[in-house]
Coordinates of C-alpha atoms in Angstrom, one line a residue:
M144 CA 131.9 97.5 113.8
Q145 CA 131.0 96.9 110.2
V146 CA 127.7 97.9 108.6
Y147 CA 126.3 96.3 105.5
L148 CA 123.4 96.8 103.1
V149 CA 122.0 93.3 102.7
G150 CA 119.3 91.2 101.0
G151 CA 116.7 92.5 98.6
A152 CA 118.1 96.0 98.1
V153 CA 121.4 94.5 96.9
R154 CA 119.7 91.9 94.7
D155 CA 117.4 94.5 93.1
A156 CA 120.4 96.9 92.5
V157 CA 122.2 94.1 90.7
L158 CA 119.1 93.4 88.6
G159 CA 118.7 97.1 87.8
L160 CA 115.3 97.2 89.6
P161 CA 114.0 100.1 91.8
I162 CA 115.0 99.8 95.4
T163 CA 112.0 100.2 97.7
D164 CA 113.3 99.0 101.1
K165 CA 116.7 98.9 102.6
D166 CA 117.8 96.5 105.3
F167 CA 121.2 96.7 107.0
M168 CA 123.2 94.3 109.1
V169 CA 125.6 95.3 111.8
V170 CA 128.6 93.1 112.6
G171 CA 130.7 93.6 115.8
A172 CA 128.1 95.5 117.9
T173 CA 125.9 94.8 120.9
P174 CA 122.3 95.8 121.4
Q175 CA 123.3 98.4 124.0
V176 CA 125.6 100.2 121.5
L177 CA 122.6 100.7 119.1
L178 CA 120.3 101.7 121.9
D179 CA 122.8 104.3 123.2
L180 CA 122.8 105.8 119.7
G181 CA 119.1 106.2 119.6
F182 CA 118.0 103.1 117.7
I183 CA 114.7 101.5 118.7
Q184 CA 114.6 97.8 119.2
V185 CA 111.8 95.9 117.5
G186 CA 110.5 93.1 119.7
V187 CA 112.3 91.6 122.7
D188 CA 114.0 88.5 121.5
F189 CA 115.0 89.5 118.0
P190 CA 118.0 91.8 117.4
V191 CA 116.5 94.2 114.9
F192 CA 116.5 98.0 115.4
L193 CA 114.9 101.0 113.7
H194 CA 117.2 103.8 112.7
P195 CA 116.4 107.0 114.7
K196 CA 116.2 109.1 111.5
T197 CA 115.4 106.9 108.5
Q198 CA 113.4 104.2 110.3
A199 CA 115.3 101.6 108.2
E200 CA 115.9 98.2 109.9
Y201 CA 119.3 97.4 111.2
A202 CA 119.8 93.8 112.4
L203 CA 122.7 92.5 114.5
A204 CA 124.5 89.6 112.8
R205 CA 123.0 86.5 114.3
I206 CA 123.0 82.7 114.3
E207 CA 119.7 80.8 114.5
R208 CA 119.0 77.3 115.6
K209 CA 115.9 75.3 115.1
S210 CA 114.1 74.6 118.4
G211 CA 110.7 73.2 117.5
V212 CA 108.1 73.0 114.8
G213 CA 107.1 76.0 112.6
H214 CA 108.7 79.1 111.2
T215 CA 108.9 80.9 114.6
A216 CA 110.6 78.0 116.5
F217 CA 114.2 79.3 116.5
Q218 CA 116.7 80.2 119.1
V219 CA 118.5 83.4 118.1
H220 CA 122.1 84.1 119.1
A221 CA 123.5 87.5 118.3
D222 CA 126.8 88.9 119.6
P223 CA 129.8 90.8 118.2
S224 CA 131.6 87.5 117.4
V225 CA 129.1 86.4 114.7
R226 CA 130.6 86.9 111.2
L227 CA 128.9 88.2 108.1
E228 CA 129.1 84.8 106.3
E229 CA 127.6 83.1 109.4
D230 CA 124.5 85.3 109.2
L231 CA 124.1 85.2 105.4
I232 CA 124.2 81.4 105.3
R233 CA 120.9 81.4 107.2
R234 CA 119.1 83.3 104.4
D235 CA 116.6 81.6 102.2
L236 CA 117.9 82.2 98.6
T237 CA 121.4 82.9 97.3
I238 CA 120.1 86.0 95.5
N239 CA 119.1 87.4 98.9
A240 CA 122.4 86.5 100.6
L241 CA 124.3 89.4 99.2
A242 CA 125.9 92.4 101.0
I243 CA 127.6 95.7 100.3
E244 CA 129.6 97.4 103.1
V245 CA 128.6 101.0 103.9
K246 CA 130.5 103.6 105.8
G247 CA 128.5 103.4 109.0
L248 CA 125.3 103.5 111.0
F249 CA 124.6 107.1 109.9
D250 CA 126.2 107.0 106.4
E251 CA 124.8 104.7 103.8
T252 CA 127.5 105.5 101.3
P253 CA 129.1 102.2 100.0
M254 CA 132.7 101.8 101.0
T255 CA 133.7 100.4 97.6
G256 CA 130.4 99.3 96.0
K257 CA 131.7 95.7 95.7
V258 CA 129.0 93.1 96.3
I259 CA 130.0 90.5 98.9
D260 CA 128.8 87.1 97.7
F261 CA 129.8 84.0 99.7
Y262 CA 127.2 81.6 98.2
G263 CA 126.9 82.2 94.5
G264 CA 124.1 84.7 94.5
L265 CA 125.6 86.8 91.6
T266 CA 125.9 83.7 89.4
D267 CA 122.4 82.7 90.2
I268 CA 121.2 86.2 89.3
Q269 CA 123.0 85.9 86.0
N270 CA 121.6 82.4 85.4
R271 CA 118.1 83.6 86.6
T272 CA 118.0 80.8 89.2
L273 CA 116.2 80.7 92.6
R274 CA 118.4 78.4 94.7
H275 CA 118.5 77.9 98.5
V276 CA 121.6 78.9 100.4
S277 CA 122.0 75.9 102.7
P278 CA 120.2 72.9 104.2
A279 CA 118.9 75.3 106.8
F280 CA 116.3 76.3 104.3
S281 CA 114.2 73.2 105.2
E282 CA 113.9 74.4 108.8
D283 CA 111.4 77.1 108.0
P284 CA 108.1 76.1 106.2
L285 CA 107.3 79.8 105.4
R286 CA 110.2 79.7 102.9
V287 CA 108.1 77.4 100.7
L288 CA 105.6 80.3 100.1
R289 CA 108.4 82.9 100.0
V290 CA 110.1 81.1 97.1
A291 CA 106.9 80.7 95.2
R292 CA 106.3 84.4 95.8
F293 CA 109.8 85.3 94.4
F294 CA 109.0 83.0 91.5
A295 CA 105.9 85.1 90.7
R296 CA 107.8 88.3 91.3
F297 CA 110.7 87.5 89.0
A298 CA 108.8 85.4 86.4
P299 CA 108.9 88.4 83.9
L300 CA 112.7 88.2 84.1
G301 CA 112.8 84.5 83.3
F302 CA 113.7 83.1 86.8
S303 CA 113.2 79.4 87.5
I304 CA 113.5 77.4 90.7
H305 CA 116.6 75.2 91.0
D306 CA 115.7 71.5 91.1
S307 CA 117.3 70.9 94.4
T308 CA 115.3 73.8 96.0
A309 CA 112.1 72.6 94.4
K310 CA 112.8 69.2 96.0
L311 CA 113.3 70.8 99.4
M312 CA 110.1 72.7 99.1
Q313 CA 108.2 69.5 98.3
D314 CA 109.9 67.7 101.2
I315 CA 108.8 70.4 103.6
A316 CA 105.2 70.2 102.4
K317 CA 105.2 66.4 102.8
S318 CA 106.6 66.6 106.3
G319 CA 103.5 68.3 107.5
E320 CA 105.2 71.5 108.7
M321 CA 103.1 73.7 106.5
S322 CA 100.2 73.1 108.9
S323 CA 102.2 75.0 111.5
L324 CA 101.8 78.2 109.6
S325 CA 99.0 80.3 111.1
R326 CA 96.0 81.1 108.9
E327 CA 96.7 84.8 109.2
R328 CA 100.3 84.2 107.9
L329 CA 99.0 82.1 105.0
Y330 CA 96.6 84.8 104.0
S331 CA 99.3 87.5 104.3
E332 CA 101.6 85.5 102.0
F333 CA 98.9 84.9 99.5
V334 CA 98.1 88.6 99.3
K335 CA 101.7 89.6 98.9
A336 CA 102.3 87.0 96.2
M337 CA 99.2 87.5 94.2
R338 CA 99.9 91.3 94.1
Q339 CA 103.0 90.6 92.0
P340 CA 102.8 91.5 88.3
Q341 CA 102.4 87.8 87.5
G342 CA 100.7 86.7 90.7
D343 CA 99.1 83.8 88.9
Q344 CA 102.5 82.2 88.8
F345 CA 102.5 81.9 92.6
I346 CA 99.5 79.6 92.4
A347 CA 101.0 77.8 89.3
C348 CA 104.2 77.2 91.2
L349 CA 102.4 75.6 94.2
H350 CA 100.4 73.5 91.8
Q351 CA 103.3 72.3 89.6
L352 CA 105.3 71.3 92.7
D353 CA 102.3 69.5 94.1
I354 CA 102.4 71.7 97.3
L355 CA 98.9 73.1 96.9
P356 CA 97.2 70.0 98.4
F357 CA 99.0 70.7 101.7
I358 CA 97.6 74.3 101.8
L359 CA 94.3 74.4 100.0
P360 CA 93.3 70.7 99.3
T361 CA 89.9 71.5 97.8
L362 CA 91.3 73.9 95.3
A363 CA 94.0 71.4 94.4
Q364 CA 91.3 68.8 93.8
H365 CA 89.5 71.3 91.6
F366 CA 92.7 71.7 89.6
N367 CA 92.8 68.0 88.9
T368 CA 90.5 68.8 86.0
P369 CA 92.7 70.5 83.3
Q370 CA 89.9 72.7 82.1
N371 CA 89.3 74.1 85.6
R372 CA 92.9 74.7 86.1
Q373 CA 93.4 76.5 82.8
R374 CA 90.4 78.7 83.2
T375 CA 91.5 79.8 86.7
F376 CA 95.1 80.6 85.6
T377 CA 93.8 82.5 82.6
R378 CA 91.5 84.6 84.8
L379 CA 94.1 85.2 87.4
A380 CA 96.6 86.3 84.8
L381 CA 94.2 88.8 83.3
A382 CA 93.3 90.1 86.8
C383 CA 97.0 90.8 87.3
T384 CA 97.3 92.5 83.9
L385 CA 94.4 94.7 84.7
N386 CA 95.9 95.4 88.2
L387 CA 92.6 94.6 89.9
P388 CA 92.1 94.9 93.7
I389 CA 93.2 91.8 95.8
F390 CA 89.6 90.6 96.4
S391 CA 89.1 90.3 92.7
Y392 CA 92.1 88.0 92.5
F393 CA 90.6 85.8 95.2
A394 CA 87.3 85.8 93.2
M395 CA 89.1 84.6 90.1
L396 CA 90.9 81.9 92.1
L397 CA 88.0 80.6 94.2
S398 CA 84.6 81.6 92.7
D399 CA 84.1 78.4 90.6
L400 CA 84.4 76.1 93.6
P401 CA 81.3 74.5 95.1
K402 CA 80.0 76.3 98.1
D403 CA 81.5 74.0 100.8
D404 CA 84.9 73.9 99.0
L405 CA 84.8 77.7 98.7
S406 CA 84.1 78.0 102.5
D407 CA 86.9 75.6 103.2
C408 CA 89.5 77.6 101.3
L409 CA 88.4 80.9 102.8
N410 CA 88.5 79.4 106.3
R411 CA 92.0 77.9 105.8
L412 CA 93.2 81.4 104.7
N413 CA 91.2 83.2 107.4
A414 CA 90.1 85.5 104.6
P415 CA 88.6 88.7 106.0
K416 CA 84.9 89.6 105.7
S417 CA 85.5 91.9 102.8
I418 CA 86.9 89.1 100.7
R419 CA 84.1 86.8 101.5
Q420 CA 81.4 89.4 100.8
F421 CA 83.0 90.4 97.5
I422 CA 83.1 86.8 96.3
Q423 CA 79.5 86.2 97.4
T424 CA 78.3 89.3 95.6
F425 CA 80.4 88.4 92.5
N426 CA 78.9 85.0 92.3
H427 CA 75.4 86.3 92.8
F428 CA 75.6 89.1 90.2
H429 CA 78.1 87.7 87.6
D430 CA 75.3 86.5 85.3
T431 CA 73.5 89.8 85.6
F432 CA 76.7 91.8 84.6
I433 CA 77.2 89.5 81.6
A434 CA 73.6 89.8 80.5
L435 CA 73.5 93.6 80.8
P436 CA 71.8 95.6 79.4
N437 CA 69.5 92.8 78.2
I438 CA 67.9 92.4 81.7
S439 CA 64.8 93.7 83.5
G440 CA 64.5 96.9 85.3
N441 CA 64.0 95.0 88.5
A442 CA 67.2 93.1 88.1
L443 CA 69.1 96.3 87.4
L444 CA 67.5 97.9 90.5
E445 CA 68.6 95.0 92.7
L446 CA 72.1 95.3 91.3
L447 CA 72.4 99.0 92.1
E448 CA 70.8 98.7 95.6
R449 CA 72.7 95.5 96.6
T450 CA 76.0 97.2 95.7
Q451 CA 74.8 100.5 97.1
A452 CA 76.1 102.1 93.9
H453 CA 73.7 105.1 94.4
K454 CA 75.9 106.0 97.4
D455 CA 79.3 104.8 96.2
S456 CA 80.0 103.3 92.7
T457 CA 83.3 101.7 93.8
K458 CA 82.0 98.2 94.4
L459 CA 79.9 98.2 91.2
I460 CA 82.9 99.1 89.1
Q461 CA 85.1 96.6 90.8
L462 CA 82.5 93.9 90.0
Y463 CA 82.4 95.1 86.4
D464 CA 86.2 94.8 86.1
A465 CA 86.2 91.3 87.8
C466 CA 83.6 90.1 85.2
H467 CA 86.0 91.4 82.5
A468 CA 88.7 89.2 83.9
Y469 CA 86.4 86.3 84.6
Q470 CA 85.0 86.1 81.0
G471 CA 88.4 86.9 79.4
S472 CA 87.3 89.9 77.4
P473 CA 85.6 93.3 77.9
L474 CA 81.9 93.3 78.6
S475 CA 79.6 94.2 75.7
Y476 CA 78.7 97.6 77.1
P477 CA 80.9 100.5 78.2
K478 CA 81.6 101.2 81.9
Q479 CA 80.1 104.6 81.4
W480 CA 76.7 103.0 81.0
L481 CA 76.7 101.9 84.6
F482 CA 77.2 105.5 85.7
D483 CA 74.3 106.5 83.5
A484 CA 72.2 103.9 85.4
I485 CA 73.3 105.3 88.7
T486 CA 72.3 108.8 87.6
C487 CA 68.9 107.5 86.4
Y488 CA 68.4 105.8 89.8
Q489 CA 69.3 109.0 91.7
S490 CA 67.0 111.1 89.5
I491 CA 64.0 109.7 91.4
G492 CA 63.4 111.1 94.8
I493 CA 60.8 111.9 97.5
A494 CA 59.5 114.8 95.5
D495 CA 58.4 112.4 92.7
I496 CA 56.0 110.4 94.9
D497 CA 52.6 111.0 96.5
P498 CA 53.3 113.1 99.7
T499 CA 50.5 111.3 101.6
L500 CA 52.4 108.0 101.5
T501 CA 54.0 106.7 104.8
K502 CA 56.5 104.1 106.0
K503 CA 56.8 101.0 103.7
A504 CA 54.6 102.6 101.0
I505 CA 57.3 105.3 100.5
G506 CA 59.9 102.8 99.7
D507 CA 57.6 100.8 97.4
A508 CA 56.7 103.8 95.5
L509 CA 60.3 104.9 95.0
S510 CA 61.3 101.4 93.9
Y511 CA 58.5 101.3 91.4
L512 CA 59.4 104.6 89.8
R513 CA 63.1 103.8 89.8
C514 CA 62.4 100.4 88.2
Q515 CA 60.3 102.2 85.5
A516 CA 63.1 104.7 84.8
L517 CA 65.7 102.0 84.6
H518 CA 63.5 99.9 82.3
K519 CA 63.3 102.9 80.0
L520 CA 67.1 103.4 80.1
L521 CA 67.5 99.7 79.3
S522 CA 65.1 99.9 76.4
N523 CA 66.7 103.0 74.9
F524 CA 70.2 101.4 75.1
Q525 CA 68.9 98.3 73.4
K526 CA 67.3 100.3 70.6
T527 CA 70.5 102.3 70.2
S528 CA 72.6 99.2 70.0
V529 CA 70.3 97.7 67.4
T530 CA 70.5 100.9 65.3
R531 CA 74.3 100.8 65.4
L532 CA 74.3 97.2 64.2

């Protein structure tokens, strides 16, 4: 039995990056051997096991054969006779097909520290190239999105996609196999990719390789106008720089689309309700945020109540930050001013209205007084701003 540290951990170690996850491969063992040692099998048909102490994944060396359409249509063959190089040749990119032998199942210490590289991954790391390992790459449509995600992840290091790999990605898209990916998987891949430090490069990659029309056709059509495309990429890039929440990224990506096109994109991605609601709220209040504090007390009251900022300011501040990314520069008023508005709203309570009022009249009276207080706050801020000028 031989045990190897494989994949991303080896790649990141070579690149000098922090190692967040470790995956191992076991050559020369059977499932029963690992089960007897306390490992827990993940799934029924896939030979991956969780370590009883570290919970790291240990996979038996395996051979996969395409058996249908889509990224799950594979027959998996794992037995002690499968060699290390036979398993690694099924990997997506050469930089992920690297291995380091360790002492055993319960000792991660490297035997020698030498990186085992059958397919040129070390050279591709040196040359900053994302290149597929073998023609088997084209059997899995999910790899199109994975490569675009790796492109976004390693864009700060200057990586580019090899021409031959880019061609395979385009061929997969044109074949129609992208349609076999579930909407849930599409959304998951978009989230992982757009959370990268340069997540905008994920979308840029799909656009530049003309793959986006096979995933989000209405967004691709929107990008046919250079101004639309440039604005979107600029906003996405700033959202990544500001490290905004994921729903802000989707707002930067999709909020300029017409209503029907926006719905089409959200449905194709099976975007959760929270994403849809945030984009809807952002579209509704974007102009209000930009115009603040030169708005009416009623408009400010609606903003606070619709975002329920008087209970939790999180959504209000997230919208503020999204507007920063959307317009490409900080807003004309400090974020602290929004907290002042919340405090002003909260300062009006039941004790401030006529105690004889009932039902709807109570709410109307509270709204009136809060509107008046917010109007005064707006006026004072405007006067202060003029004085400073």
